[in-house]
mmCIF file of C-alpha atoms in Angstrom:
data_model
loop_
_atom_site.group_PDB
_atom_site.id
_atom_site.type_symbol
_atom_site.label_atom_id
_atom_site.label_comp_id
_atom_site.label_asym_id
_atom_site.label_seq_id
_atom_site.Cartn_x
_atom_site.Cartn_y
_atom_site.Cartn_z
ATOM 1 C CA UNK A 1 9.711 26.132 9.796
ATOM 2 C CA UNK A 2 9.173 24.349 13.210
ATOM 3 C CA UNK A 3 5.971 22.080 12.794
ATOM 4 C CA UNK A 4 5.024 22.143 16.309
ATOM 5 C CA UNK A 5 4.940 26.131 17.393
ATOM 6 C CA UNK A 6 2.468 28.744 16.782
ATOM 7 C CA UNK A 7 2.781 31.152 14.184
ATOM 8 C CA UNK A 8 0.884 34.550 13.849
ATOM 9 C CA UNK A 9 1.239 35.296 9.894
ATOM 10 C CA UNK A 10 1.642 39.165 8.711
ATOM 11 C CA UNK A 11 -1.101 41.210 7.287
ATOM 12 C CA UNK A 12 7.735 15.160 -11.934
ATOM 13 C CA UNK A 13 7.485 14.267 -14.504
ATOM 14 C CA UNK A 14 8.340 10.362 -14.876
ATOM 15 C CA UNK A 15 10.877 8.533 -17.830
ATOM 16 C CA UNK A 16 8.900 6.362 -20.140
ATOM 17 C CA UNK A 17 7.554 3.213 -19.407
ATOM 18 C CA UNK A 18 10.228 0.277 -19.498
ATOM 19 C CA UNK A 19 9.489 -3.603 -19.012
ATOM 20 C CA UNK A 20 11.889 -5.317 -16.187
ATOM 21 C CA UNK A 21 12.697 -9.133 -16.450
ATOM 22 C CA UNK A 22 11.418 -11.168 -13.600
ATOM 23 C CA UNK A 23 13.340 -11.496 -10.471
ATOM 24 C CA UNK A 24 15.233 -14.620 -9.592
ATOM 25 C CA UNK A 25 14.721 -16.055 -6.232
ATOM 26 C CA UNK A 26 18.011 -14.801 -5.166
ATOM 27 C CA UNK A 27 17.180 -11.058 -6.610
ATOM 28 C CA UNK A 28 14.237 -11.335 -4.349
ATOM 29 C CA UNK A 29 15.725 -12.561 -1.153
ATOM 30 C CA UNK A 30 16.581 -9.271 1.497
ATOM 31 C CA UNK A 31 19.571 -7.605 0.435
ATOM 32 C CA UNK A 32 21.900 -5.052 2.352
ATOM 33 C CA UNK A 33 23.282 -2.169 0.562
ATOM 34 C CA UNK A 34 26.213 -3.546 -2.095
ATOM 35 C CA UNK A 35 29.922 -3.087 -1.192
ATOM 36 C CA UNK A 36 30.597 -2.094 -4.677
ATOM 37 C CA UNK A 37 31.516 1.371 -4.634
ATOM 38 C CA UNK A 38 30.099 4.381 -2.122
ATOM 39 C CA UNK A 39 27.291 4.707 0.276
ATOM 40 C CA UNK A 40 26.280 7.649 -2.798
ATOM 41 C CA UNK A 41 26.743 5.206 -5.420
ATOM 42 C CA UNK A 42 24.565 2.842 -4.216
ATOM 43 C CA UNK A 43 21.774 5.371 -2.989
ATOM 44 C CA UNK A 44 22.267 7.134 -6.563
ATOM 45 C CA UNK A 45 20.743 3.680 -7.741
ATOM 46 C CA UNK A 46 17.505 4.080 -6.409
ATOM 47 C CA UNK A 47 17.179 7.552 -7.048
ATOM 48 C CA UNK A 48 17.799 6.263 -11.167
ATOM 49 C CA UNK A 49 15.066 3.788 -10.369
ATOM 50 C CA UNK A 50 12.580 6.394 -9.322
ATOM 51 C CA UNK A 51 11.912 7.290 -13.041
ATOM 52 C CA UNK A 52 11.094 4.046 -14.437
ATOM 53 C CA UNK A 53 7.543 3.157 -14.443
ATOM 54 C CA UNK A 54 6.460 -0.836 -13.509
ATOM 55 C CA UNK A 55 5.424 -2.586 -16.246
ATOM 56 C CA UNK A 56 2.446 -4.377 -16.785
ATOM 57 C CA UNK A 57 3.752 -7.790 -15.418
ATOM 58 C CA UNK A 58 6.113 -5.946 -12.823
ATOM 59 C CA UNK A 59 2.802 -3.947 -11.398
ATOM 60 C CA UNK A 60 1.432 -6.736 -10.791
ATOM 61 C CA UNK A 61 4.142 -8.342 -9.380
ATOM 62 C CA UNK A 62 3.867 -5.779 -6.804
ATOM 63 C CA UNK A 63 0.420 -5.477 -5.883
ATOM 64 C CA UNK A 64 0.090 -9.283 -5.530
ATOM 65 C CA UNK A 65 3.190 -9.050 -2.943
ATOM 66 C CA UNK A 66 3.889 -5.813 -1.208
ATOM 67 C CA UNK A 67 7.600 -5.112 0.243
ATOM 68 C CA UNK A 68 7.749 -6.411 3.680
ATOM 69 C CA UNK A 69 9.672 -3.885 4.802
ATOM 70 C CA UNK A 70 6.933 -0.727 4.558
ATOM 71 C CA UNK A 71 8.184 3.129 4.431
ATOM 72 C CA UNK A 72 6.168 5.932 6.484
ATOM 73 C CA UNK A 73 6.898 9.602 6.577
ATOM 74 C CA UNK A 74 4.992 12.946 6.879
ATOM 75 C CA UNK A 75 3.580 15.422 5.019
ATOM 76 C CA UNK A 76 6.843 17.522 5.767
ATOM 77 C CA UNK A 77 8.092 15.643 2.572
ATOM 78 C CA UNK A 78 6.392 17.637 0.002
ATOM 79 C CA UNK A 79 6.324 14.640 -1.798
ATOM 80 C CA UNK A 80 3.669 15.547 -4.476
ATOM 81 C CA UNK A 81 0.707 13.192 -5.013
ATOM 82 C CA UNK A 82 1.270 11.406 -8.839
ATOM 83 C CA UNK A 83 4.795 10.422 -6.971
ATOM 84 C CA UNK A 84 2.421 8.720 -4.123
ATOM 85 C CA UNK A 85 -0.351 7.076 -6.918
ATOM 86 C CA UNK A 86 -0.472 3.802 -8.498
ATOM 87 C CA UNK A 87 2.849 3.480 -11.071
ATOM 88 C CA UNK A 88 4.702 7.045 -9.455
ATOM 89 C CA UNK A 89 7.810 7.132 -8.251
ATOM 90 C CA UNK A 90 7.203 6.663 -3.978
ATOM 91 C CA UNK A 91 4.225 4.405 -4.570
ATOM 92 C CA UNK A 92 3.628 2.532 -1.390
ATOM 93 C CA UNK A 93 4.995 5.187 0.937
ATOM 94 C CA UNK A 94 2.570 5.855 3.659
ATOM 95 C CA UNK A 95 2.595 9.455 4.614
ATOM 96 C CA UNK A 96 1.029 10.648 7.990
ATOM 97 C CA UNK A 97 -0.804 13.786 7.417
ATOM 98 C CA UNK A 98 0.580 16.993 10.234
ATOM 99 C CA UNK A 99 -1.896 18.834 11.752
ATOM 100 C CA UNK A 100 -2.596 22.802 10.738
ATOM 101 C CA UNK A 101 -4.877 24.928 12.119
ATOM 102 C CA UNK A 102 -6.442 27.884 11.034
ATOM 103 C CA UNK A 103 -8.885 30.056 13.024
ATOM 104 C CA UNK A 104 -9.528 27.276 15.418
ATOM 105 C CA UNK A 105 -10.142 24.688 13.014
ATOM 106 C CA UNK A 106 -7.459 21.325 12.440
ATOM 107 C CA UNK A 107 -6.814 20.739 8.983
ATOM 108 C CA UNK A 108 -5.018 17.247 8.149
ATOM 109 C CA UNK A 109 -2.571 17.652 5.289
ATOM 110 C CA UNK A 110 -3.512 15.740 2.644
ATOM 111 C CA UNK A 111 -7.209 14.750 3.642
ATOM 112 C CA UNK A 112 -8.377 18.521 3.483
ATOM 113 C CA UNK A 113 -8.028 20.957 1.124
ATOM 114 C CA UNK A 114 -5.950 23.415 3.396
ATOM 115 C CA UNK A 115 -4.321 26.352 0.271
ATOM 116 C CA UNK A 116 -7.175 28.334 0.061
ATOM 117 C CA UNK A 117 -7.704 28.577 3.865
ATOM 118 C CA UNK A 118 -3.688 28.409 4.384
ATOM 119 C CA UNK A 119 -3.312 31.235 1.350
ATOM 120 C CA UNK A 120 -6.317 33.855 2.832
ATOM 121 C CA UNK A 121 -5.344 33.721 6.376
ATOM 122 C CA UNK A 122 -1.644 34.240 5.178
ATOM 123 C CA UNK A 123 -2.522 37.122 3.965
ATOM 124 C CA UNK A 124 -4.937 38.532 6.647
ATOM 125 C CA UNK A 125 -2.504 38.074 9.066
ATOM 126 C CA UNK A 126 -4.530 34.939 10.637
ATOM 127 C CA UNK A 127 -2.898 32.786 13.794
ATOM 128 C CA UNK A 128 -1.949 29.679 12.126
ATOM 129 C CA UNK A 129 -0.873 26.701 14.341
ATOM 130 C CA UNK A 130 0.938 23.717 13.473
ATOM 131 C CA UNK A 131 1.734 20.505 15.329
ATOM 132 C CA UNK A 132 3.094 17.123 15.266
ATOM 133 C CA UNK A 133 1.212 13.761 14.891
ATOM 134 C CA UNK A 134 -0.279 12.154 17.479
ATOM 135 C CA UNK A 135 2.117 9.388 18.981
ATOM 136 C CA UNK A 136 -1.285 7.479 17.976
ATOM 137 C CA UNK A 137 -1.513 8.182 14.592
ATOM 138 C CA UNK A 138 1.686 6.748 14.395
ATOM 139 C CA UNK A 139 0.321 3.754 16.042
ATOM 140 C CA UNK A 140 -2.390 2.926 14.082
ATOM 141 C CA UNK A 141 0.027 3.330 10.657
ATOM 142 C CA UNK A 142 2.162 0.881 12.653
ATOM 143 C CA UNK A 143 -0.023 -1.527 13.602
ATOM 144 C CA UNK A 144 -2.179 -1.476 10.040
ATOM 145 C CA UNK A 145 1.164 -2.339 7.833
ATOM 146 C CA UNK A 146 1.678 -4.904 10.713
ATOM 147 C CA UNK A 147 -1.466 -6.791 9.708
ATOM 148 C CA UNK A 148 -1.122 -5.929 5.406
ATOM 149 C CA UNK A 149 2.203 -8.509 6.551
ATOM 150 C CA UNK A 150 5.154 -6.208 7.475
ATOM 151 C CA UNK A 151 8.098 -7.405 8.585
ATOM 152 C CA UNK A 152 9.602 -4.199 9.442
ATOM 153 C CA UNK A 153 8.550 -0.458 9.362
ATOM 154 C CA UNK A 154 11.405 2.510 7.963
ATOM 155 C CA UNK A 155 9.700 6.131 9.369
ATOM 156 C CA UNK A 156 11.696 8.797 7.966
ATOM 157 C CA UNK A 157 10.611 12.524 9.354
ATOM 158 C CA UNK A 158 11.814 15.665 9.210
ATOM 159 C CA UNK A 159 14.133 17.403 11.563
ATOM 160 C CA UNK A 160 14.356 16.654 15.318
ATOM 161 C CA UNK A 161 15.177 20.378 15.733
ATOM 162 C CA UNK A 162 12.071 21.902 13.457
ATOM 163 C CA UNK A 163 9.975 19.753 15.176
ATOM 164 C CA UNK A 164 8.862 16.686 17.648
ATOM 165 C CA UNK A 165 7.468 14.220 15.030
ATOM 166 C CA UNK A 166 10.463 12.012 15.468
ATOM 167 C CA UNK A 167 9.567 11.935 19.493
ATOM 168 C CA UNK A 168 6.089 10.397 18.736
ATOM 169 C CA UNK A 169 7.192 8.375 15.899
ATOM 170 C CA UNK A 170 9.554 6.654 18.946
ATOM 171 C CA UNK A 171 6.945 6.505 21.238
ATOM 172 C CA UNK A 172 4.528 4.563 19.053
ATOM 173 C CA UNK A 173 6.846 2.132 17.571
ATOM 174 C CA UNK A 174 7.496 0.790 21.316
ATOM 175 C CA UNK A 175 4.022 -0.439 21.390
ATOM 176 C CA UNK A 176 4.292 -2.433 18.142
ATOM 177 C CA UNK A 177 5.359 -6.152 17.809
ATOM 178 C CA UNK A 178 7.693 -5.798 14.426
ATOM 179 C CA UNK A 179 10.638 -3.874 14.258
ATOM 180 C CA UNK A 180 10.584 -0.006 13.729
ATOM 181 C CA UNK A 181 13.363 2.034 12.525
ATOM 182 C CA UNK A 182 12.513 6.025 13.321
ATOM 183 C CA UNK A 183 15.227 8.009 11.097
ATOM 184 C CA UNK A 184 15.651 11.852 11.950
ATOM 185 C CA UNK A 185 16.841 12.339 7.915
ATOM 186 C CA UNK A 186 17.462 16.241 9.277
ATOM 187 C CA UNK A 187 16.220 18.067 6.449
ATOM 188 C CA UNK A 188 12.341 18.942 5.100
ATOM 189 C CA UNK A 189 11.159 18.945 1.603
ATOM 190 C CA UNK A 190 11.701 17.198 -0.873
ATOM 191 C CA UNK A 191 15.165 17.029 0.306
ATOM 192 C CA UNK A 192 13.744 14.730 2.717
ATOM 193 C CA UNK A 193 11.298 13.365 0.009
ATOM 194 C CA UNK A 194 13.848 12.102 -2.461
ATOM 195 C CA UNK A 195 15.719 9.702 0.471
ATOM 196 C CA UNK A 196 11.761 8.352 1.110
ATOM 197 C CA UNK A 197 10.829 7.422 -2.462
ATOM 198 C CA UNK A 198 14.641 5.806 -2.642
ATOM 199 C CA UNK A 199 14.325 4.171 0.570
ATOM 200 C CA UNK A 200 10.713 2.594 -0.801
ATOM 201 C CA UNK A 201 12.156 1.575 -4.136
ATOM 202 C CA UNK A 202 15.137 0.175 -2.173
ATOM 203 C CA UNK A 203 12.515 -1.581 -0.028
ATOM 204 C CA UNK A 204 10.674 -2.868 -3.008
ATOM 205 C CA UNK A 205 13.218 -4.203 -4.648
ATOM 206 C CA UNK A 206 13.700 -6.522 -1.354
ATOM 207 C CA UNK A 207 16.454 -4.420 0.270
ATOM 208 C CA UNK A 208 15.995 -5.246 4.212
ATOM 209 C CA UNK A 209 15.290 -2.856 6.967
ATOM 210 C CA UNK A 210 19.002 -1.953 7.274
ATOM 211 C CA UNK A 211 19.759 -1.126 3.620
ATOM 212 C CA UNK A 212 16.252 0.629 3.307
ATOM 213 C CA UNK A 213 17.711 2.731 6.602
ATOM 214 C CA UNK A 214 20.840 3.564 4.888
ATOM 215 C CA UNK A 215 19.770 4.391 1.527
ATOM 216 C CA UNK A 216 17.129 7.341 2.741
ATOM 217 C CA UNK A 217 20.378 8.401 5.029
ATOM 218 C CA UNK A 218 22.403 8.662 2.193
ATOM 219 C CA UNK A 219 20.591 10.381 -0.094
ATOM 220 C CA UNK A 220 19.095 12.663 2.414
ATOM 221 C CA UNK A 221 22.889 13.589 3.986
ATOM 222 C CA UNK A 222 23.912 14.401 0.228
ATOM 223 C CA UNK A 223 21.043 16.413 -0.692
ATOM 224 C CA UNK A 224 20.377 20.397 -0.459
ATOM 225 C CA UNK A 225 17.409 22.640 0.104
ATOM 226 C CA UNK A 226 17.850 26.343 -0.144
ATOM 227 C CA UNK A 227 14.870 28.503 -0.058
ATOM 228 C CA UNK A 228 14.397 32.256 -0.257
ATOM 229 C CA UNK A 229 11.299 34.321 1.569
ATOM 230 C CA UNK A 230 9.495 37.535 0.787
ATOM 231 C CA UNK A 231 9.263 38.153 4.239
ATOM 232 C CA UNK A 232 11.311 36.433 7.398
ATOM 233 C CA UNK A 233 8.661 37.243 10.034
ATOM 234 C CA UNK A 234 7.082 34.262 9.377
ATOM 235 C CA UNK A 235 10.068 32.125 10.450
ATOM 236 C CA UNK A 236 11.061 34.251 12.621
ATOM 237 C CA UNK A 237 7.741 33.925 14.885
ATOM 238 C CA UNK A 238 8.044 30.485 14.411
ATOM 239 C CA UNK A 239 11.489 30.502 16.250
ATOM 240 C CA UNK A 240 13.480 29.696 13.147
ATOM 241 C CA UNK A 241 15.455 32.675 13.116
ATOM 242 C CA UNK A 242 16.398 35.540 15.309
ATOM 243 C CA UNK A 243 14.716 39.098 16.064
ATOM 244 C CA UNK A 244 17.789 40.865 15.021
ATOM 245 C CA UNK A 245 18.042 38.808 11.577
ATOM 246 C CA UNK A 246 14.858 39.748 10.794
ATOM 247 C CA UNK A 247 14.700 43.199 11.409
ATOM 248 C CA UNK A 248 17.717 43.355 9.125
ATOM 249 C CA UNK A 249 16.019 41.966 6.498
ATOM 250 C CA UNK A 250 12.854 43.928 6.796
ATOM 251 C CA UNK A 251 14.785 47.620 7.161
ATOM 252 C CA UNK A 252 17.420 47.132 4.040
ATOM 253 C CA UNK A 253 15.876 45.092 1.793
ATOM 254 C CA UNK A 254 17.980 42.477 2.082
ATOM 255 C CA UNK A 255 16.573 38.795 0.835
ATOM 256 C CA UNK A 256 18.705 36.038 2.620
ATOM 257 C CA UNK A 257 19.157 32.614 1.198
ATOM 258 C CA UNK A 258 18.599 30.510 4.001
ATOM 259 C CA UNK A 259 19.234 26.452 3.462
ATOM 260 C CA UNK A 260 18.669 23.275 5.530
ATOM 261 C CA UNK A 261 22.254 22.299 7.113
ATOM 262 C CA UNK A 262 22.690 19.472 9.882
ATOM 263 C CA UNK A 263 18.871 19.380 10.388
ATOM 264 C CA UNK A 264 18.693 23.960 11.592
ATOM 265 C CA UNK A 265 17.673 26.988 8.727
ATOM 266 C CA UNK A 266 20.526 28.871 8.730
ATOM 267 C CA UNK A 267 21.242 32.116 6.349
ATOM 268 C CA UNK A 268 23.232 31.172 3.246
ATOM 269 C CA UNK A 269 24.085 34.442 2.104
ATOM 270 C CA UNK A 270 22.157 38.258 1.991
ATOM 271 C CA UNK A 271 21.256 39.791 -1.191
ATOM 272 C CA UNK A 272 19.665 43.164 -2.049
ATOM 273 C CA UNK A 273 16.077 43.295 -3.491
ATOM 274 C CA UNK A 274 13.980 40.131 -4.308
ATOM 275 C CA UNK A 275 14.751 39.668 -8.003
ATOM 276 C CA UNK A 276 18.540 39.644 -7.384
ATOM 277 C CA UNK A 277 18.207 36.889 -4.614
ATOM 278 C CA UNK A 278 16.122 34.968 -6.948
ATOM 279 C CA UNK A 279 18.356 34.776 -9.627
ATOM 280 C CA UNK A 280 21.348 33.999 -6.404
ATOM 281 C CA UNK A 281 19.297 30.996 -6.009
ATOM 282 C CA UNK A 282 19.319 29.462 -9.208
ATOM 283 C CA UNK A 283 23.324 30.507 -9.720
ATOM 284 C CA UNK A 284 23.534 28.273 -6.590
ATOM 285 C CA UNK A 285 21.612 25.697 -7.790
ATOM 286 C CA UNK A 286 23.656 25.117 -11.224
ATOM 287 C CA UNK A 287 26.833 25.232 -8.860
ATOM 288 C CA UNK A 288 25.389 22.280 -7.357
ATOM 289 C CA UNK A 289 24.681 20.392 -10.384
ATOM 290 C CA UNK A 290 28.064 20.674 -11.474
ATOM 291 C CA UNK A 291 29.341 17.727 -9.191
ATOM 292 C CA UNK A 292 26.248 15.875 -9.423
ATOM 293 C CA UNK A 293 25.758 13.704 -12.431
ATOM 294 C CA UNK A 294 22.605 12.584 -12.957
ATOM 295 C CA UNK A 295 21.089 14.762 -10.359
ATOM 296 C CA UNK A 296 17.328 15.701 -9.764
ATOM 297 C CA UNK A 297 15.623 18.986 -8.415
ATOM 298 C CA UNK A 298 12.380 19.632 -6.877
ATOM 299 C CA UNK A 299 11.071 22.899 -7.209
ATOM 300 C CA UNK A 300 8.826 24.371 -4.405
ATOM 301 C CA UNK A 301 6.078 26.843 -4.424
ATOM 302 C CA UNK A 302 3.316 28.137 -2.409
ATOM 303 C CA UNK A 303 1.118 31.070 -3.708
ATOM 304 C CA UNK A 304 3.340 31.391 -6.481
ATOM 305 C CA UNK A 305 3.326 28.574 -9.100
ATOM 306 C CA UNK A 306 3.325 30.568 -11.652
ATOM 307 C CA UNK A 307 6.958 32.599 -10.863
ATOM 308 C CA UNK A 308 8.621 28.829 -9.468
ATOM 309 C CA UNK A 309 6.902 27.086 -12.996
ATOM 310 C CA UNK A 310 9.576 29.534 -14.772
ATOM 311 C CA UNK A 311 12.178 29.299 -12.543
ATOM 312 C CA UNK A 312 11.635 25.519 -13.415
ATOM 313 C CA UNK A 313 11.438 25.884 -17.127
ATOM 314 C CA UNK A 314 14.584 28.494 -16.909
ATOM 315 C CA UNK A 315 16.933 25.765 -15.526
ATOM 316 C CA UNK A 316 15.646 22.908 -17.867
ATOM 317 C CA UNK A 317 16.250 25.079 -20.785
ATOM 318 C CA UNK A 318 19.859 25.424 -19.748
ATOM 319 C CA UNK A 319 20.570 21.849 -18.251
ATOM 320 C CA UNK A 320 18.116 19.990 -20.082
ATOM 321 C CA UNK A 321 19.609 16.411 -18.725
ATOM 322 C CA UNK A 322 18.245 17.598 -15.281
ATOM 323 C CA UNK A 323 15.055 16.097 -13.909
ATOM 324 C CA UNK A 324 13.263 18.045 -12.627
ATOM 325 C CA UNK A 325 9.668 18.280 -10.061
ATOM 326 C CA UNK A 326 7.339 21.262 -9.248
ATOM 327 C CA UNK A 327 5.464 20.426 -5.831
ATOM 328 C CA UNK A 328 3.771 22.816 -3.973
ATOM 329 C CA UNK A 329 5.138 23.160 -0.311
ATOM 330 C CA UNK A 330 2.867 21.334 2.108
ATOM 331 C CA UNK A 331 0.561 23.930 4.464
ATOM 332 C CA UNK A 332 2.630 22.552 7.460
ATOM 333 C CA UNK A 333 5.973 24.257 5.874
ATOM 334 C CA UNK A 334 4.129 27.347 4.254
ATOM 335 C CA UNK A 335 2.318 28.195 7.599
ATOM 336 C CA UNK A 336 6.261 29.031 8.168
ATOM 337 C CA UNK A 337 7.501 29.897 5.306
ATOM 338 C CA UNK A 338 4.389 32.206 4.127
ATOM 339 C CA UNK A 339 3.185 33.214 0.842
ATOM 340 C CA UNK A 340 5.711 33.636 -2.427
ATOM 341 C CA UNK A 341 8.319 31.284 -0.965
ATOM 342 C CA UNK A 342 10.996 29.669 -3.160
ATOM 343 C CA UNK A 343 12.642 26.220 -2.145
ATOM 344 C CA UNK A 344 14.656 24.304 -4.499
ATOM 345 C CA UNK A 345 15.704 20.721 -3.298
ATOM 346 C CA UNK A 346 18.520 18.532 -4.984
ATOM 347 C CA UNK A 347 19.423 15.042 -5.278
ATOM 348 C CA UNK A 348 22.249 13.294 -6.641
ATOM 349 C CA UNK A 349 25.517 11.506 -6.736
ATOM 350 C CA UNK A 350 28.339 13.923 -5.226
ATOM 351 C CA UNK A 351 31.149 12.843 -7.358
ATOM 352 C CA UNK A 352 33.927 14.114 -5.495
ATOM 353 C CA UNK A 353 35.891 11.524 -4.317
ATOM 354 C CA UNK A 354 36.248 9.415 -7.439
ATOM 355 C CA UNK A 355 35.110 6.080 -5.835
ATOM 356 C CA UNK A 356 31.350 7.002 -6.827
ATOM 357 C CA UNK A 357 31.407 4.091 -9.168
ATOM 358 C CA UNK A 358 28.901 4.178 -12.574
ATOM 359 C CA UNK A 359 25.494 6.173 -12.520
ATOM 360 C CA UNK A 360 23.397 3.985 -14.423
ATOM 361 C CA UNK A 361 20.865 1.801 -13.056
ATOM 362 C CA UNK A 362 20.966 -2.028 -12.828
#
C-alpha cells in the first residue's frame, strides 16, 4: 500500500442531534490534554464527541470563529465525505488530495471521480501510479489556514514507511510563519481517520496544538486495521510484501490477514479459501471489541460494497452498541490493495489497565 511506487495491477452514521450549553471563557481558553485518568481516556473523549451533531446555536458558534489550531491530512484517511460536510463528525479537517494515475492521466483524490477509471483498469491489468503531494500543495494548505487566522497547523499522514507524504509535509511547513506540527500517526485508513476527526474536535473545542498532537497519537497508537485481499500481487508489486509470500498465497489458496503494526503491513495469520478468511476477520474483530468499551469500526470496501455492507450489518446485528462506518477505500490505497479488498478499522478505549477512567463524554 506504498503511495509513492508504481503498481502494474493483474488482468457513519451520526447520534442524534443534541444542544450544548455555551462555553465559558475559561472552557474556551487553549487547553492541554487533562491529567485525569489515561492518555486513552482522554482521547476516548473526543472520539464520544464525534457523534454528536452541533446545534443550531453551537454551529454557529463555530462558523463565526473557526479553531485556531487547523487539522490537515490526506486522502490516505478514508475519511468518508458526510464526516468532512457541514455538521459531520471531522468537519473542518482539510484533506490534501494524493495523486493517482491511470494510463497517463493524474487523478486528484477527491476532486475527480477516480472508481470507475481506478475499478476498469484494475481489472484490465492497467499500470496504475501513485504518489505523494507536492511539498507545494502542502504549502499553499499552509499558508491559506494561515490567512483564515491560524495559530497553529496539526498534519497528520499516513505512514513514513508506505510512503513520503510526511517528507513534504516537513518540507513545506519550514516555509510557513505559524507553527506546524507534521505527525507520522503510522497507520492508513480510517485507523488513521478516527485520530484526525478526534484531533479536530479536540482542536475545536480549544485544545492547543500540543493536546490536538497527542490526542490523534493516542487514538491512532490504540487503534487496528486488518484487511484481507483476493489477490497479494497487488501489494506485492507495490513493495508491500515479499515474492515468496505471494507466491504462497497464489499456489495454495491461502488468504492472509495482513494488519497495520508500527506503521509496516505485515501478515496476521494464513487461512484457506476466501470465505474462511473472511469470516477470520470478523472473529478478530469481535476479539477486539471485547476490551474496548464504547468502541467504533469503519468498514472498508472497494469494488465490493455490497459483500463489506453485510459484513457491516452482520456485526451490528450481534454487537448492536457498536458504531459503526462503511467508507469506500480511497483510489490511492485500492491502486494497492486492488479490487474486492476488505479493511476493517477500530477505535476505542483499551481498557486494560484499569486507570481508563469513565467513557462518557463531558
Amino acid at each position: 500500500m506504498r503511495a509513492d511506487k508504481a503498481v502494474k495491477s493483474p488482468a457513519g452514521q451520526d447520534g442524534p442531534a443534541s444542544a450544548e450549553p455555551r462555553p465559558s471563557a475559561a472552557e474556551q481558553a487553549p487547553r492541554t490534554p487533562a491529567k485525569t485518568g489515561s492518555a486513552a481516556w482522554y482521547s476516548m473523549r473526543w472520539l464520544e464527541r464525534l457523534w454528536v451533531r452541533p446545534s443550531g446555536s453551537r454551529a454557529a458558534q463555530e462558523a463565526a470563529a473557526p479553531s485556531r489550531i487547523a487539522v490537515v491530512t490526506d486522502s490516505a484517511a478514508a475519511i468518508p465525505p458526510e464526516w468532512l460536510a457541514v455538521g459531520g463528525a471531522a468537519r473542518g479537517v482539510v484533506v490534501v488530495p494524493m495523486p493517482v494515475m491511470i494510463a497517463g492521466r493524474i487523478f486528484g483524490e477527491g476532486t475527480d471521480d477516480l472508481t470507475g477509471p481506478l475499478s476498469v483498469a484494475l481489472a484490465e491489468g492497467a499500470e496504475v501510479r501513485t504518489s505523494r503531494p507536492s511539498p507545494g500543495q502542502f504549502e499553499s494548505v499552509y499558508r491559506r489556514l494561515e490567512a483564515d487566522g491560524a495559530t497553529g497547523i496539526l498534519s497528520v499522514h499516513l505512514s513514513g514507511d508506505l510512503s513520503g507524504t510526511t517528507d513534504a509535509a516537513r518540507w513545506a511547513a519550514a516555509a510557513v510563519s505559524i507553527p506546524v506540527e507534521v505527525l507520522d500517526c503510522r497507520t492508513v485508513g480510517m485507523a488513521m481517520g478516527f485520530g484526525v476527526a478526534a484531533a479536530q474536535a479536540a482542536a475545536r473545542d480549544g485544545v492547543d496544538l500540543a493536546g490536538a498532537s497527542a490526542v490523534a497519537r493516542a487514538v491512532c497508537d490504540s487503534s487496528t486495521l486488518r484487511f484481507l485481499v483476493p489477490s497479494l500481487e497487488q501489494l506485492r508489486k507495490g513493495g508491500r510484501i515479499g515474492a515468496a509470500a505471494s507466491m504462497l498465497g497464489t499456489l495454495l489458496s491461502v488468504k492472509p490477514i495482513l494488519s497495520v503494526q508500527e506503521g509496516r503491513i505485515l501478515p496476521l495469520e494464513k487461512v484457506r479459501s476466501l470465505p474462511k478468511a473472511t469470516a477470520r476477520l470478523l472473529d478478530l474483530v469481535e476479539a477486539d471489541l471485547a476490551g474496548r468499551p464504547g468502541a467504533v469500526v469503519a468498514f472498508h470496501y472497494f469494488g465490493n460494497q455490497s459483500q463489506v455492507q453485510e459484513l457491516t450489518l452482520n456485526l451490528q446485528e450481534r454487537h448492536p452498541e457498536v458504531r459503526t462506518v462503511l467508507a469506500q477505500l480511497p483510489a490511492v490505497l485500492a491502486a494497492h490493495t486492488g479490487l474486492g479488498v476488505i479493511a476493517i478499522a477500530v477505535a476505542g478505549r483499551i481498557d486494560d489497565d484499569g486507570d481508563a477512567g469513565p467513557s462518557t463524554a463531558d
